[in-house]
Amino acid sequence: MANTYFQFKEFKIEQDKAAMKVGTDGVLLGAWADTNKIKTALDIGTGTGLIALMIAQRNPNAEIIAIDIDENACQQAFDNFRASPWADRLTVHHLSLSRFAELHQTKFDLIVSNPPFFINSLKSDNNSRSAARHNDSLPYSELLKISSSLNTEDGRFSIIVPHEFENELMSKNMNYHYNLIRGMRVQGNINKPTVRSLLEFGKNYGGSYVFDTLIIEEERRHAYSDKYKALTRDFYLAF
């Protein structure tokens, strides 16, 4: 029987209640997002709480709020937060992003999201899993607009999306006072095309930006690149 948890170096993720389990996308965003000098962070669509926990590990001063529309995911994240070394700095709310924005006046130095993105795929019969995988309930336009309103003036918004939506995000962000600061394109291995784009936006940034490239595996399965290991070694037991 497969484990119902995923063990990281400094915390454990129980995932039996959450529709979406621990995946590479979440780990990449949690390791890549700029957590320097932040005091407050918001994790939109937290699922198991993985990214919020990674931020808590990386920045010992950050207070992190996580939200999710799925009640089971919120309970899972709550349990994982409570069992972690940083329980006093982690909070979860069972709220949509729009409702959260209505109820809270807090501004965040960092906002992160690993959003649903299977727009054109067939939906699952499992309602929780379907909501976690599809962006019907949280389109990119709404995500960008509300995140901009919740960011501090010097804050940042970091997101991971399928590479084919990179241009869409970069065009829509112009409507919500964001400018691209940096990006990273991810290939599963050296012989495959780019599959993911990590994008970081800010309000008060008008400079040039560059895209980095990350290859997860080299020529063969589990032959992880040095760059991938360097990015994730504070979390994965294997590195």
Short mmCIF file of C-alpha atoms in Angstrom, two decimals:
data_model
loop_
_atom_site.label_atom_id
_atom_site.label_comp_id
_atom_site.label_asym_id
_atom_site.label_seq_id
_atom_site.Cartn_x
_atom_site.Cartn_y
_atom_site.Cartn_z
CA MET A 1 0.00 0.00 0.00
CA ALA A 2 1.36 3.43 -0.96
CA ASN A 3 2.18 5.91 1.78
CA THR A 4 -0.47 8.52 2.56
CA TYR A 5 2.28 11.05 3.25
CA PHE A 6 5.33 12.61 1.61
CA GLN A 7 8.36 13.13 3.82
CA PHE A 8 10.55 16.19 3.31
CA LYS A 9 13.70 17.04 5.24
CA GLU A 10 12.06 19.32 7.80
CA PHE A 11 8.36 18.53 7.55
CA LYS A 12 5.90 15.85 6.47
CA ILE A 13 2.94 16.25 4.15
CA GLU A 14 -0.06 14.06 4.90
CA GLN A 15 -2.17 13.96 1.74
CA ASP A 16 -4.95 11.42 2.18
CA LYS A 17 -7.70 14.11 2.36
CA ALA A 18 -6.50 16.49 -0.35
CA ALA A 19 -7.67 16.07 -3.95
CA MET A 20 -4.29 17.06 -5.38
CA LYS A 21 -1.20 15.39 -3.95
CA VAL A 22 2.38 16.59 -3.63
CA GLY A 23 3.80 17.23 -7.09
CA THR A 24 6.84 18.68 -8.78
CA ASP A 25 5.03 21.92 -9.69
CA GLY A 26 4.42 22.83 -6.07
CA VAL A 27 7.95 21.98 -5.02
CA LEU A 28 9.40 24.07 -7.85
CA LEU A 29 7.33 27.12 -6.95
CA GLY A 30 7.99 26.79 -3.23
CA ALA A 31 11.73 26.56 -3.83
CA TRP A 32 11.90 29.25 -6.55
CA ALA A 33 9.71 32.06 -5.16
CA ASP A 34 11.67 34.95 -3.67
CA THR A 35 11.18 34.77 0.09
CA ASN A 36 13.92 37.25 1.01
CA LYS A 37 12.92 40.06 3.36
CA ILE A 38 9.23 39.18 3.36
CA LYS A 39 7.07 39.51 6.46
CA THR A 40 3.75 38.32 5.06
CA ALA A 41 2.83 35.73 2.44
CA LEU A 42 -0.38 34.38 0.92
CA ASP A 43 -0.67 30.92 -0.66
CA ILE A 44 -3.68 30.78 -3.00
CA GLY A 45 -5.09 27.28 -3.50
CA THR A 46 -2.88 25.73 -0.85
CA GLY A 47 -4.03 22.09 -1.19
CA THR A 48 -1.93 20.11 1.28
CA GLY A 49 -0.17 23.27 2.47
CA LEU A 50 3.10 22.33 0.75
CA ILE A 51 4.13 25.72 -0.63
CA ALA A 52 3.16 27.57 2.55
CA LEU A 53 5.33 25.16 4.55
CA MET A 54 8.25 25.62 2.16
CA ILE A 55 8.00 29.40 2.57
CA ALA A 56 7.91 29.00 6.36
CA GLN A 57 11.05 26.85 6.23
CA ARG A 58 12.90 29.29 3.97
CA ASN A 59 12.02 32.46 5.89
CA PRO A 60 11.94 32.24 9.70
CA ASN A 61 10.20 35.61 10.05
CA ALA A 62 7.33 35.26 7.58
CA GLU A 63 3.70 34.97 8.66
CA ILE A 64 1.87 32.88 6.06
CA ILE A 65 -1.85 32.66 5.32
CA ALA A 66 -3.11 29.85 3.07
CA ILE A 67 -6.54 29.65 1.44
CA ASP A 68 -8.44 26.99 -0.50
CA ILE A 69 -12.02 26.51 -1.69
CA ASP A 70 -11.96 22.82 -0.78
CA GLU A 71 -12.83 22.05 2.84
CA ASN A 72 -10.93 18.76 2.93
CA ALA A 73 -7.82 20.44 1.58
CA CYS A 74 -8.06 23.10 4.28
CA GLN A 75 -8.34 20.44 6.97
CA GLN A 76 -5.34 18.64 5.48
CA ALA A 77 -3.30 21.83 5.37
CA PHE A 78 -4.32 22.69 8.93
CA ASP A 79 -3.15 19.29 10.17
CA ASN A 80 0.14 19.58 8.27
CA PHE A 81 0.71 23.10 9.60
CA ARG A 82 0.00 22.03 13.17
CA ALA A 83 2.45 19.12 12.91
CA SER A 84 5.24 21.32 11.49
CA PRO A 85 7.91 23.29 13.37
CA TRP A 86 6.27 26.56 12.23
CA ALA A 87 2.68 26.08 13.41
CA ASP A 88 2.62 29.50 15.06
CA ARG A 89 3.28 31.26 11.72
CA LEU A 90 0.84 29.36 9.51
CA THR A 91 -2.91 29.91 9.15
CA VAL A 92 -5.43 28.41 6.72
CA HIS A 93 -8.86 29.70 5.68
CA HIS A 94 -11.61 27.86 3.82
CA LEU A 95 -12.42 30.74 1.47
CA SER A 96 -12.38 31.65 -2.19
CA LEU A 97 -9.87 34.27 -3.23
CA SER A 98 -12.59 36.83 -3.94
CA ARG A 99 -14.23 36.27 -0.55
CA PHE A 100 -10.88 36.41 1.21
CA ALA A 101 -10.15 39.76 -0.44
CA GLU A 102 -13.51 41.09 0.73
CA LEU A 103 -12.96 40.08 4.34
CA HIS A 104 -9.27 40.84 4.85
CA GLN A 105 -7.42 44.13 4.68
CA THR A 106 -3.99 42.53 4.99
CA LYS A 107 -1.44 43.33 2.28
CA PHE A 108 1.15 40.69 1.43
CA ASP A 109 4.82 40.98 0.53
CA LEU A 110 4.62 37.69 -1.36
CA ILE A 111 1.68 35.97 -3.02
CA VAL A 112 2.14 32.52 -4.56
CA SER A 113 -0.18 30.25 -6.49
CA ASN A 114 0.03 26.87 -8.13
CA PRO A 115 -3.38 27.29 -9.76
CA PRO A 116 -5.70 24.84 -11.48
CA PHE A 117 -4.90 24.75 -15.16
CA PHE A 118 -6.42 21.78 -16.97
CA ILE A 119 -8.77 24.08 -18.88
CA ASN A 120 -9.49 21.87 -21.88
CA SER A 121 -9.24 18.43 -20.32
CA LEU A 122 -12.17 16.22 -19.36
CA LYS A 123 -13.36 16.84 -15.85
CA SER A 124 -13.24 14.18 -13.16
CA ASP A 125 -16.35 12.74 -11.54
CA ASN A 126 -14.69 13.61 -8.24
CA ASN A 127 -15.85 17.19 -7.57
CA SER A 128 -12.96 18.08 -5.28
CA ARG A 129 -10.34 16.79 -7.68
CA SER A 130 -12.06 18.49 -10.60
CA ALA A 131 -12.11 21.85 -8.82
CA ALA A 132 -8.48 21.48 -7.89
CA ARG A 133 -7.50 20.73 -11.50
CA HIS A 134 -9.65 23.18 -13.49
CA ASN A 135 -9.49 26.97 -13.55
CA ASP A 136 -13.23 27.58 -14.07
CA SER A 137 -13.55 28.84 -10.49
CA LEU A 138 -10.39 30.95 -10.62
CA PRO A 139 -9.48 32.20 -14.11
CA TYR A 140 -6.08 33.79 -14.56
CA SER A 141 -7.61 37.23 -15.08
CA GLU A 142 -9.29 37.15 -11.67
CA LEU A 143 -6.22 35.67 -10.02
CA LEU A 144 -4.02 38.50 -11.33
CA LYS A 145 -6.50 41.26 -10.56
CA ILE A 146 -7.19 40.25 -6.97
CA SER A 147 -3.55 39.38 -6.25
CA SER A 148 -2.54 42.85 -7.39
CA SER A 149 -5.00 44.37 -4.92
CA LEU A 150 -3.58 42.23 -2.11
CA ASN A 151 0.11 42.83 -2.81
CA THR A 152 2.07 45.53 -1.02
CA GLU A 153 3.50 48.19 -3.33
CA ASP A 154 6.88 46.46 -3.28
CA GLY A 155 5.40 42.97 -3.11
CA ARG A 156 5.74 40.12 -5.56
CA PHE A 157 3.41 37.59 -7.11
CA SER A 158 4.84 34.21 -8.18
CA ILE A 159 3.00 31.57 -10.17
CA ILE A 160 3.67 28.33 -12.06
CA VAL A 161 1.66 27.59 -15.22
CA PRO A 162 1.84 25.31 -18.24
CA HIS A 163 4.27 26.83 -20.71
CA GLU A 164 1.54 27.34 -23.32
CA PHE A 165 -0.11 29.91 -21.04
CA GLU A 166 3.04 31.96 -20.47
CA ASN A 167 2.18 34.60 -23.08
CA GLU A 168 -1.38 34.86 -21.78
CA LEU A 169 -0.16 35.64 -18.29
CA MET A 170 2.41 38.12 -19.54
CA SER A 171 -0.20 40.02 -21.54
CA LYS A 172 -2.92 40.01 -18.89
CA ASN A 173 -0.59 41.21 -16.17
CA MET A 174 -0.30 44.57 -17.91
CA ASN A 175 -3.94 45.25 -16.98
CA TYR A 176 -3.35 44.77 -13.28
CA HIS A 177 -0.35 46.97 -12.57
CA TYR A 178 2.12 44.09 -12.68
CA ASN A 179 5.41 43.88 -14.54
CA LEU A 180 7.44 40.74 -15.06
CA ILE A 181 10.56 40.60 -12.89
CA ARG A 182 11.94 37.19 -13.80
CA GLY A 183 10.94 33.83 -15.18
CA MET A 184 12.09 30.24 -15.47
CA ARG A 185 11.12 27.67 -18.10
CA VAL A 186 11.14 24.02 -17.08
CA GLN A 187 11.87 20.94 -19.17
CA GLY A 188 11.20 17.45 -17.84
CA ASN A 189 14.44 16.26 -19.40
CA ILE A 190 17.00 17.48 -21.88
CA ASN A 191 15.24 15.85 -24.86
CA LYS A 192 11.75 17.18 -24.14
CA PRO A 193 10.14 20.56 -24.77
CA THR A 194 9.41 23.16 -22.10
CA VAL A 195 6.40 22.13 -20.02
CA ARG A 196 6.14 24.75 -17.25
CA SER A 197 6.82 28.44 -16.79
CA LEU A 198 7.49 30.07 -13.44
CA LEU A 199 6.73 33.80 -13.51
CA GLU A 200 7.37 36.49 -10.93
CA PHE A 201 5.58 39.83 -11.14
CA GLY A 202 5.83 43.09 -9.20
CA LYS A 203 4.14 46.48 -9.25
CA ASN A 204 7.14 48.74 -8.93
CA TYR A 205 9.44 47.19 -11.48
CA GLY A 206 10.04 48.47 -14.97
CA GLY A 207 13.43 46.99 -15.75
CA SER A 208 14.42 44.27 -18.15
CA TYR A 209 13.90 40.62 -17.36
CA VAL A 210 15.45 37.35 -18.40
CA PHE A 211 14.22 33.77 -18.48
CA ASP A 212 16.27 31.07 -16.85
CA THR A 213 15.99 27.43 -17.94
CA LEU A 214 15.73 24.41 -15.66
CA ILE A 215 16.10 20.83 -16.87
CA ILE A 216 14.90 18.38 -14.24
CA GLU A 217 16.47 15.17 -15.59
CA GLU A 218 19.40 14.67 -17.91
CA GLU A 219 19.57 11.80 -20.41
CA ARG A 220 17.95 9.09 -18.29
CA ARG A 221 15.21 8.66 -15.71
CA HIS A 222 16.10 9.92 -12.20
CA ALA A 223 19.41 11.37 -13.44
CA TYR A 224 18.58 14.73 -11.91
CA SER A 225 20.45 17.80 -13.07
CA ASP A 226 22.76 19.64 -10.69
CA LYS A 227 20.63 22.75 -11.09
CA TYR A 228 17.46 20.94 -10.07
CA LYS A 229 19.19 19.37 -7.09
CA ALA A 230 20.57 22.74 -6.01
CA LEU A 231 17.11 24.31 -6.17
CA THR A 232 15.35 21.56 -4.20
CA ARG A 233 18.02 20.05 -1.94
CA ASP A 234 16.76 21.84 1.19
CA PHE A 235 13.57 19.81 0.86
CA TYR A 236 13.99 16.44 -0.87
CA LEU A 237 15.51 13.64 1.21
CA ALA A 238 17.25 12.22 -1.87
CA PHE A 239 19.45 15.28 -2.30
#
